[in-house]
Amino acid sequence: MRIVIAGAGSIGCFTGGLLAAAGHQVTLLGRPRILAEIAEHGLTCTDFSGMTQMIEADQLTLATDPTCLADAEVVIVTVKSRATAEMTALIAAHAPAQAPVISWQNGMDNGTSLRAGLVGRDVRAGMVPFNVVPSGAGCFHRATSGDIVIETGAGDLAKALNAPDLSVTESARIDAVQWGKLVVNLNNALNALSGLTILEQLSDRAWRRLMADQAAEAIRVLKAAGIEAQPTTPLPVWMMPFVLRLPTALFSRIAAQMLTIDPTARTSMAYDLAEQRPTEIDSLQGEIIALGAQYGCETPVCVRVAELINRASQEGVVQPQYSPKQIRG
Ligand SMILES: NC(=O)C1=CN([C@@H]2O[C@H](COP(=O)(O)OP(=O)(O)OC[C@H]3O[C@@H](n4cnc5c(N)ncnc54)[C@H](OP(=O)(O)O)[C@@H]3O)[C@@H](O)[C@H]2O)C=CC1
Ligand SMILES: CC(C)(CO)C(=O)C(=O)O
C-alpha cells in the first residue's frame, strides 16, 4: 500500500519505518532537519524489548513538498495539534479524495477538525498508546507498550496497517478510547514540568498523588458530562487514581504487569518545551477545563498545570524542575 505519513516526527517516523519494513511504500512528509538525518543514516526503529529495525533511506520516499500526497492510498496524520489545520488544507488540496485519512494524534479535536476540512472523505480518528523518543541519527525508540486503535470503517484498514512489531486494531467507540487516553495524557504536562523521566516520576509517590488528583478531577468532569472513557491498560479508568496513590512497592508491582516503560521515556510535551515549540496543553488540560466549565465542575489542578505550562512556554524555560508541592501552589 502507498502510505503518506503527514508530519514525520517521533510517531510518524517510528510507525512509518515499521510499515516500510513490512513492505509498504512509505513517504515521509516532514521537515528538512529530520529528513536529512534519515537521508544520511537511514531510519532505525528500536524499542524497549530489544527490537531493532533498520530501514535504508532508499526504501523510503523523503518529501518536504506536500504534492507527494497525490500518490497516497492512505494518509496517516502525525503532526502536533497546532499543525492539524494546515495539514488538513494540504491533504484537501493534494491527496486523492478516495484515500482514507487517519489521525494518530493525541487529544479529541484532531479527528473532528480533519473531518470538518475533508468533507465526504473517509477520515478516522485514532489513538497511539505508546511513547516514542527521538534519539538522534535517524533513530526513533518506542519507550512504552500498547496497540494502536483506529476508528472502525470501510475495508479492513487495521489489518492492512498491522505490521511486525506494530499492532493496529479497530474500535467502534474510538471517542471513548480517546477520552481514556486523554486522562493518561494529562500527565504529559506534569512530566514536562517535573524535568524527570516518566519512570522517575512514577517511582515517586508525591508525583503519583498529584497525577491521581489530576486524573480524578478529569474523571469527575467526564462523569458529569456523561462521557465514557475506555482504558488504554487492563485497569478501568476510574481505578487509575486509586492505583496511583498506592505505596510505591505495591504500585510498581501492579504497573509492571500492565505497562513496560523504558527508563529514558519522557512525554511528547516535555520534548515540545525542550525544543521551545508550542505545546498541546489546550487539547489536553484545555479540553477538561472547558468541559468542567460547561458542566459546573471545578478543575483547579488542570487550571494550575495549564498556567504553569503556558508560563514556561512564554518564558522559554526548556526544562522546568517543579516539585509536586510547587505545582500544587
Ligand atoms: N511522541 C510521542 O511519544 C507520542 C505522541 N503522540 C501524539 O502524536 C502526535 C505527533 O506527535 P510527535 O510525533 O511527538 O510530534 P513531532 O513534533 O515529533 O512530529 C510532527 C512533525 O511534523 C512536522 N510538521 C508539521 N507540519 C508539517 C507540514 N505542513 N509539513 C511537513 N511536516 C510538518 C513537525 O515539524 P515542526 O515541529 O517544524 O512543525 C514535526 O517535525 C501528537 O498529537 C502527539 O500528542 C501520541 C502518543 C505518543
Ligand atoms: C507518554 C504518552 C504515551 C502517554 O502520556 C504520550 O502519549 C505522549 O508522550 O504524548
Short mmCIF file of C-alpha atoms and ligand atoms in Angstrom, two decimals:
data_model
loop_
_atom_site.label_atom_id
_atom_site.label_comp_id
_atom_site.label_asym_id
_atom_site.label_seq_id
_atom_site.Cartn_x
_atom_site.Cartn_y
_atom_site.Cartn_z
CA MET A 1 0.00 0.00 0.00
CA ARG A 2 1.22 3.55 -0.71
CA ILE A 3 1.16 5.37 2.64
CA VAL A 4 1.99 9.01 3.21
CA ILE A 5 2.95 9.94 6.76
CA ALA A 6 1.78 13.53 7.06
CA GLY A 7 4.17 15.07 9.61
CA ALA A 8 7.15 12.80 10.07
CA GLY A 9 8.35 13.34 13.64
CA SER A 10 8.56 10.84 16.52
CA ILE A 11 5.31 8.90 15.93
CA GLY A 12 5.37 9.29 12.14
CA CYS A 13 8.96 8.12 11.64
CA PHE A 14 8.61 5.18 14.04
CA THR A 15 5.34 3.87 12.60
CA GLY A 16 6.30 4.78 9.03
CA GLY A 17 9.56 2.88 9.46
CA LEU A 18 7.82 -0.29 10.64
CA LEU A 19 5.24 -0.02 7.82
CA ALA A 20 8.04 0.35 5.25
CA ALA A 21 9.88 -2.62 6.78
CA ALA A 22 6.65 -4.61 6.32
CA GLY A 23 6.73 -3.88 2.57
CA HIS A 24 4.52 -0.80 2.22
CA GLN A 25 5.64 2.09 0.01
CA VAL A 26 6.04 4.79 2.64
CA THR A 27 6.53 8.50 2.02
CA LEU A 28 7.65 10.58 4.99
CA LEU A 29 6.35 14.13 4.53
CA GLY A 30 8.34 16.14 7.03
CA ARG A 31 10.82 18.87 7.81
CA PRO A 32 14.31 19.04 6.28
CA ARG A 33 16.03 18.72 9.71
CA ILE A 34 14.52 15.28 10.29
CA LEU A 35 14.59 14.01 6.70
CA ALA A 36 18.28 14.99 6.35
CA GLU A 37 19.11 12.75 9.33
CA ILE A 38 17.27 9.85 7.71
CA ALA A 39 18.85 10.51 4.29
CA GLU A 40 22.28 10.34 5.93
CA HIS A 41 21.86 7.48 8.40
CA GLY A 42 18.74 5.59 7.26
CA LEU A 43 15.84 5.15 9.67
CA THR A 44 16.25 2.95 12.74
CA CYS A 45 13.27 1.90 14.85
CA THR A 46 14.06 0.36 18.23
CA ASP A 47 12.04 -0.50 21.31
CA PHE A 48 12.14 -1.40 25.00
CA SER A 49 12.00 -5.13 24.18
CA GLY A 50 15.23 -5.02 22.15
CA MET A 51 13.54 -4.80 18.73
CA THR A 52 15.79 -3.11 16.13
CA GLN A 53 14.59 -2.46 12.59
CA MET A 54 16.87 -0.67 10.12
CA ILE A 55 15.25 0.86 7.05
CA GLU A 56 17.61 2.16 4.37
CA ALA A 57 16.83 5.69 3.14
CA ASP A 58 16.23 4.35 -0.38
CA GLN A 59 13.40 2.13 0.96
CA LEU A 60 11.51 5.36 1.78
CA THR A 61 10.42 8.46 -0.11
CA LEU A 62 11.54 11.52 1.83
CA ALA A 63 9.50 14.60 0.94
CA THR A 64 9.16 18.18 2.13
CA ASP A 65 6.79 19.04 -0.72
CA PRO A 66 3.11 18.31 0.09
CA THR A 67 2.38 17.40 -3.55
CA CYS A 68 3.70 13.93 -2.54
CA LEU A 69 0.22 13.45 -1.01
CA ALA A 70 -1.15 12.98 -4.54
CA ASP A 71 0.35 9.48 -4.55
CA ALA A 72 -1.31 8.32 -1.30
CA GLU A 73 -3.60 5.31 -0.94
CA VAL A 74 -3.72 6.06 2.80
CA VAL A 75 -2.69 9.23 4.67
CA ILE A 76 -1.64 8.96 8.31
CA VAL A 77 -1.60 12.31 10.10
CA THR A 78 1.07 12.62 12.79
CA VAL A 79 1.53 16.37 13.19
CA LYS A 80 1.04 18.02 16.58
CA SER A 81 -2.42 19.53 17.14
CA ARG A 82 -1.23 23.06 16.31
CA ALA A 83 -0.42 21.93 12.73
CA THR A 84 -3.60 19.96 12.03
CA ALA A 85 -5.45 22.82 10.31
CA GLU A 86 -2.56 23.44 7.92
CA MET A 87 -2.12 19.71 7.21
CA THR A 88 -5.87 19.36 6.61
CA ALA A 89 -5.68 22.04 3.92
CA LEU A 90 -2.68 20.31 2.29
CA ILE A 91 -4.50 16.96 2.26
CA ALA A 92 -7.62 18.59 0.80
CA ALA A 93 -5.51 20.20 -1.93
CA HIS A 94 -3.30 17.25 -2.88
CA ALA A 95 -4.46 13.82 -1.64
CA PRO A 96 -6.86 11.70 -3.73
CA ALA A 97 -10.42 12.05 -2.44
CA GLN A 98 -10.76 8.26 -2.02
CA ALA A 99 -7.65 7.88 0.20
CA PRO A 100 -8.60 7.25 3.86
CA VAL A 101 -7.09 9.79 6.26
CA ILE A 102 -6.22 8.52 9.74
CA SER A 103 -5.24 10.65 12.72
CA TRP A 104 -2.58 9.15 15.00
CA GLN A 105 -2.63 12.17 17.30
CA ASN A 106 -3.45 12.88 20.93
CA GLY A 107 -6.45 14.95 22.04
CA MET A 108 -10.09 14.92 20.98
CA ASP A 109 -10.15 17.71 18.41
CA ASN A 110 -7.83 16.49 15.63
CA GLY A 111 -10.20 13.92 14.12
CA THR A 112 -13.02 16.46 14.28
CA SER A 113 -11.04 19.20 12.59
CA LEU A 114 -9.71 16.84 9.86
CA ARG A 115 -13.28 15.71 9.21
CA ALA A 116 -14.54 19.30 9.02
CA GLY A 117 -11.91 20.18 6.41
CA LEU A 118 -12.22 16.93 4.43
CA VAL A 119 -15.98 16.64 3.97
CA GLY A 120 -17.10 13.47 2.22
CA ARG A 121 -13.78 11.67 2.75
CA ASP A 122 -13.05 8.60 4.89
CA VAL A 123 -11.49 10.29 7.94
CA ARG A 124 -10.75 8.16 11.03
CA ALA A 125 -9.70 9.21 14.47
CA GLY A 126 -7.09 7.03 16.14
CA MET A 127 -5.14 6.52 19.35
CA VAL A 128 -1.44 5.74 19.77
CA PRO A 129 -0.85 4.46 23.32
CA PHE A 130 2.93 4.22 23.23
CA ASN A 131 5.66 6.79 23.65
CA VAL A 132 8.38 7.37 21.06
CA VAL A 133 11.63 9.12 21.87
CA PRO A 134 13.80 10.60 19.11
CA SER A 135 17.35 9.52 19.86
CA GLY A 136 19.31 11.16 17.02
CA ALA A 137 20.96 9.97 13.78
CA GLY A 138 17.61 8.84 12.33
CA CYS A 139 16.78 6.63 15.32
CA PHE A 140 13.33 6.55 16.96
CA HIS A 141 12.82 4.50 20.10
CA ARG A 142 9.46 3.18 21.33
CA ALA A 143 9.70 3.56 25.08
CA THR A 144 6.34 2.21 26.29
CA SER A 145 3.95 -0.50 25.15
CA GLY A 146 0.45 -0.83 23.65
CA ASP A 147 -1.56 -1.28 20.45
CA ILE A 148 -2.75 1.47 18.13
CA VAL A 149 -6.54 1.77 17.81
CA ILE A 150 -8.35 3.30 14.83
CA GLU A 151 -12.00 4.07 14.25
CA THR A 152 -13.96 1.27 12.56
CA GLY A 153 -14.83 1.96 8.94
CA ALA A 154 -15.00 0.56 5.43
CA GLY A 155 -12.43 -2.03 4.33
CA ASP A 156 -10.08 -3.73 6.74
CA LEU A 157 -7.68 -0.86 7.34
CA ALA A 158 -6.47 -2.03 10.74
CA LYS A 159 -5.46 -5.40 9.29
CA ALA A 160 -3.75 -3.70 6.34
CA LEU A 161 -1.77 -1.49 8.69
CA ASN A 162 -0.71 -4.31 11.01
CA ALA A 163 2.99 -4.96 10.74
CA PRO A 164 5.53 -6.97 12.71
CA ASP A 165 6.05 -5.02 15.98
CA LEU A 166 3.14 -2.69 15.13
CA SER A 167 -0.31 -3.82 16.19
CA VAL A 168 -3.36 -1.89 14.97
CA THR A 169 -6.96 -2.70 15.97
CA GLU A 170 -10.31 -1.06 15.22
CA SER A 171 -12.92 0.29 17.62
CA ALA A 172 -16.49 1.42 17.03
CA ARG A 173 -16.12 3.57 20.20
CA ILE A 174 -13.00 5.50 19.29
CA ASP A 175 -14.23 8.57 21.19
CA ALA A 176 -14.28 6.52 24.42
CA VAL A 177 -10.81 5.15 23.62
CA GLN A 178 -9.53 8.69 23.01
CA TRP A 179 -11.07 10.04 26.23
CA GLY A 180 -9.31 7.22 28.13
CA LYS A 181 -6.03 8.21 26.50
CA LEU A 182 -6.68 11.89 27.28
CA VAL A 183 -6.91 11.09 31.00
CA VAL A 184 -3.46 9.42 30.71
CA ASN A 185 -2.15 12.31 28.60
CA LEU A 186 -2.91 14.81 31.38
CA ASN A 187 0.39 13.60 32.78
CA ASN A 188 2.23 14.92 29.70
CA ALA A 189 2.22 18.36 31.28
CA LEU A 190 3.17 17.17 34.77
CA ASN A 191 6.03 15.20 33.27
CA ALA A 192 7.18 18.27 31.31
CA LEU A 193 7.04 20.40 34.48
CA SER A 194 8.93 17.80 36.54
CA GLY A 195 12.11 17.60 34.44
CA LEU A 196 12.03 13.86 35.23
CA THR A 197 11.62 10.77 33.09
CA ILE A 198 8.18 9.10 33.27
CA LEU A 199 9.71 6.23 35.24
CA GLU A 200 11.36 8.56 37.80
CA GLN A 201 8.07 10.40 38.15
CA LEU A 202 6.06 7.19 38.61
CA SER A 203 8.54 5.93 41.20
CA ASP A 204 7.78 8.90 43.48
CA ARG A 205 4.55 8.76 45.49
CA ALA A 206 4.24 12.55 45.78
CA TRP A 207 4.20 12.80 41.97
CA ARG A 208 1.76 9.90 41.71
CA ARG A 209 -0.57 11.59 44.22
CA LEU A 210 -0.58 14.72 42.09
CA MET A 211 -1.17 12.64 38.94
CA ALA A 212 -4.02 10.90 40.79
CA ASP A 213 -5.63 14.19 41.85
CA GLN A 214 -5.48 15.48 38.29
CA ALA A 215 -6.88 12.23 36.84
CA ALA A 216 -9.65 12.16 39.49
CA GLU A 217 -10.59 15.73 38.55
CA ALA A 218 -10.88 14.73 34.88
CA ILE A 219 -12.86 11.57 35.70
CA ARG A 220 -15.35 13.67 37.73
CA VAL A 221 -15.78 16.05 34.77
CA LEU A 222 -16.29 13.18 32.30
CA LYS A 223 -18.84 11.59 34.64
CA ALA A 224 -20.76 14.87 34.94
CA ALA A 225 -20.75 15.17 31.13
CA GLY A 226 -21.92 11.55 30.72
CA ILE A 227 -18.80 10.68 28.70
CA GLU A 228 -17.42 7.14 28.68
CA ALA A 229 -13.65 6.70 28.86
CA GLN A 230 -12.13 3.34 27.92
CA PRO A 231 -8.78 2.46 29.44
CA THR A 232 -5.52 2.03 27.50
CA THR A 233 -4.45 -0.56 30.12
CA PRO A 234 -6.36 -3.54 31.65
CA LEU A 235 -7.30 -1.24 34.56
CA PRO A 236 -10.65 0.64 34.36
CA VAL A 237 -10.10 4.41 34.04
CA TRP A 238 -11.91 5.15 37.35
CA MET A 239 -9.39 2.94 39.21
CA MET A 240 -6.39 4.90 37.96
CA PRO A 241 -6.32 7.44 40.83
CA PHE A 242 -6.60 4.66 43.45
CA VAL A 243 -3.74 2.67 41.96
CA LEU A 244 -1.54 5.76 41.57
CA ARG A 245 -1.99 6.55 45.29
CA LEU A 246 -0.78 3.10 46.42
CA PRO A 247 2.56 2.79 48.22
CA THR A 248 5.44 2.59 45.74
CA ALA A 249 6.26 -1.12 46.17
CA LEU A 250 2.67 -2.17 45.51
CA PHE A 251 2.18 0.34 42.71
CA SER A 252 5.37 -0.81 40.94
CA ARG A 253 4.24 -4.43 41.03
CA ILE A 254 0.82 -3.62 39.54
CA ALA A 255 2.20 -1.17 36.97
CA ALA A 256 4.89 -3.62 35.82
CA GLN A 257 2.16 -6.14 34.92
CA MET A 258 0.34 -3.59 32.77
CA LEU A 259 2.91 -1.40 31.08
CA THR A 260 6.52 -1.54 30.01
CA ILE A 261 8.28 1.76 30.47
CA ASP A 262 11.79 2.42 29.28
CA PRO A 263 13.91 4.47 31.73
CA THR A 264 14.51 7.13 29.04
CA ALA A 265 10.84 7.90 28.29
CA ARG A 266 9.59 11.48 28.63
CA THR A 267 6.26 12.70 27.29
CA SER A 268 5.90 14.49 23.95
CA MET A 269 5.12 17.72 25.85
CA ALA A 270 8.50 17.54 27.61
CA TYR A 271 10.09 17.46 24.13
CA ASP A 272 7.93 20.38 22.98
CA LEU A 273 9.09 22.53 25.91
CA ALA A 274 12.70 21.42 25.48
CA GLU A 275 12.63 22.48 21.83
CA GLN A 276 10.61 25.64 22.55
CA ARG A 277 7.72 24.51 20.34
CA PRO A 278 4.09 25.32 21.23
CA THR A 279 2.62 22.61 23.45
CA GLU A 280 -0.64 20.64 23.13
CA ILE A 281 -1.90 21.87 26.53
CA ASP A 282 -5.09 23.34 25.02
CA SER A 283 -6.01 19.94 23.50
CA LEU A 284 -5.40 18.10 26.79
CA GLN A 285 -5.91 20.04 30.07
CA GLY A 286 -7.80 22.65 27.97
CA GLU A 287 -10.37 20.05 26.97
CA ILE A 288 -11.11 19.11 30.62
CA ILE A 289 -11.17 22.75 31.76
CA ALA A 290 -13.70 23.65 29.03
CA LEU A 291 -15.88 20.63 29.77
CA GLY A 292 -15.68 21.36 33.52
CA ALA A 293 -16.87 24.92 32.92
CA GLN A 294 -19.74 23.62 30.79
CA TYR A 295 -20.90 21.13 33.44
CA GLY A 296 -20.23 23.24 36.55
CA CYS A 297 -17.25 21.18 37.80
CA GLU A 298 -14.21 22.94 39.24
CA THR A 299 -10.88 21.93 37.67
CA PRO A 300 -8.25 23.63 39.87
CA VAL A 301 -5.44 21.15 39.19
CA CYS A 302 -5.83 21.28 35.40
CA VAL A 303 -6.09 25.09 35.50
CA ARG A 304 -2.90 25.43 37.59
CA VAL A 305 -0.96 22.93 35.44
CA ALA A 306 -2.04 24.69 32.22
CA GLU A 307 -0.95 28.05 33.70
CA LEU A 308 2.48 26.70 34.59
CA ILE A 309 2.98 25.14 31.15
CA ASN A 310 1.93 28.35 29.40
CA ARG A 311 4.26 30.34 31.67
CA ALA A 312 7.20 28.01 30.95
CA SER A 313 6.48 28.28 27.19
CA GLN A 314 6.30 32.09 27.30
CA GLU A 315 9.47 32.41 29.39
CA GLY A 316 11.36 29.86 27.26
CA VAL A 317 12.09 27.56 30.23
CA VAL A 318 13.17 24.42 28.41
CA GLN A 319 13.26 22.03 31.36
CA PRO A 320 11.34 23.27 34.41
CA GLN A 321 12.04 21.38 37.61
CA TYR A 322 8.95 21.91 39.70
CA SER A 323 8.24 19.74 42.73
CA PRO A 324 4.70 18.41 43.26
CA LYS A 325 4.36 20.89 46.18
CA GLN A 326 5.29 23.86 43.96
CA ILE A 327 2.75 22.76 41.35
CA ARG A 328 0.03 22.49 44.00
CA GLY A 329 0.92 26.12 44.93
N1 LIG B 1 5.75 11.40 20.87
C1 LIG B 1 5.01 10.50 21.49
O1 LIG B 1 5.52 9.66 22.22
C2 LIG B 1 3.52 10.46 21.30
C3 LIG B 1 2.86 11.42 20.57
N2 LIG B 1 1.52 11.28 20.36
C4 LIG B 1 0.80 12.29 19.58
O2 LIG B 1 1.14 12.11 18.21
C5 LIG B 1 1.12 13.37 17.53
C6 LIG B 1 2.51 13.59 16.92
O3 LIG B 1 3.45 13.70 17.98
P1 LIG B 1 5.02 13.64 17.73
O4 LIG B 1 5.33 12.59 16.75
O5 LIG B 1 5.63 13.60 19.09
O6 LIG B 1 5.25 15.08 17.07
P2 LIG B 1 6.55 15.65 16.38
O7 LIG B 1 6.56 17.12 16.64
O8 LIG B 1 7.74 14.84 16.76
O9 LIG B 1 6.28 15.36 14.83
C7 LIG B 1 5.47 16.12 13.97
C8 LIG B 1 6.35 16.60 12.84
O10 LIG B 1 5.53 17.10 11.79
C9 LIG B 1 6.16 18.26 11.26
N3 LIG B 1 5.22 19.07 10.51
C10 LIG B 1 4.26 19.91 10.97
N4 LIG B 1 3.61 20.47 9.93
C11 LIG B 1 4.17 19.98 8.80
C12 LIG B 1 3.94 20.20 7.42
N5 LIG B 1 2.99 21.02 6.99
N6 LIG B 1 4.72 19.53 6.53
C13 LIG B 1 5.68 18.69 6.96
N7 LIG B 1 5.95 18.44 8.25
C14 LIG B 1 5.19 19.08 9.16
C15 LIG B 1 6.68 18.95 12.52
O11 LIG B 1 7.60 19.96 12.22
P3 LIG B 1 7.59 21.33 13.11
O12 LIG B 1 7.92 20.93 14.52
O13 LIG B 1 8.65 22.15 12.43
O14 LIG B 1 6.22 21.91 12.97
C16 LIG B 1 7.29 17.76 13.25
O15 LIG B 1 8.59 17.50 12.80
C17 LIG B 1 0.76 14.42 18.61
O16 LIG B 1 -0.62 14.67 18.61
C18 LIG B 1 1.16 13.73 19.91
O17 LIG B 1 0.46 14.19 21.04
C19 LIG B 1 0.81 10.20 20.79
C20 LIG B 1 1.42 9.22 21.51
C21 LIG B 1 2.81 9.32 21.90
C1 LIG B 2 3.69 9.30 27.02
C2 LIG B 2 2.42 9.04 26.27
C3 LIG B 2 2.47 7.70 25.58
C4 LIG B 2 1.29 8.96 27.30
O1 LIG B 2 1.17 10.11 28.06
C5 LIG B 2 2.08 10.08 25.24
O2 LIG B 2 1.01 10.00 24.68
C6 LIG B 2 2.93 11.23 24.86
O3 LIG B 2 4.13 11.30 25.14
O4 LIG B 2 2.37 12.14 24.19
#
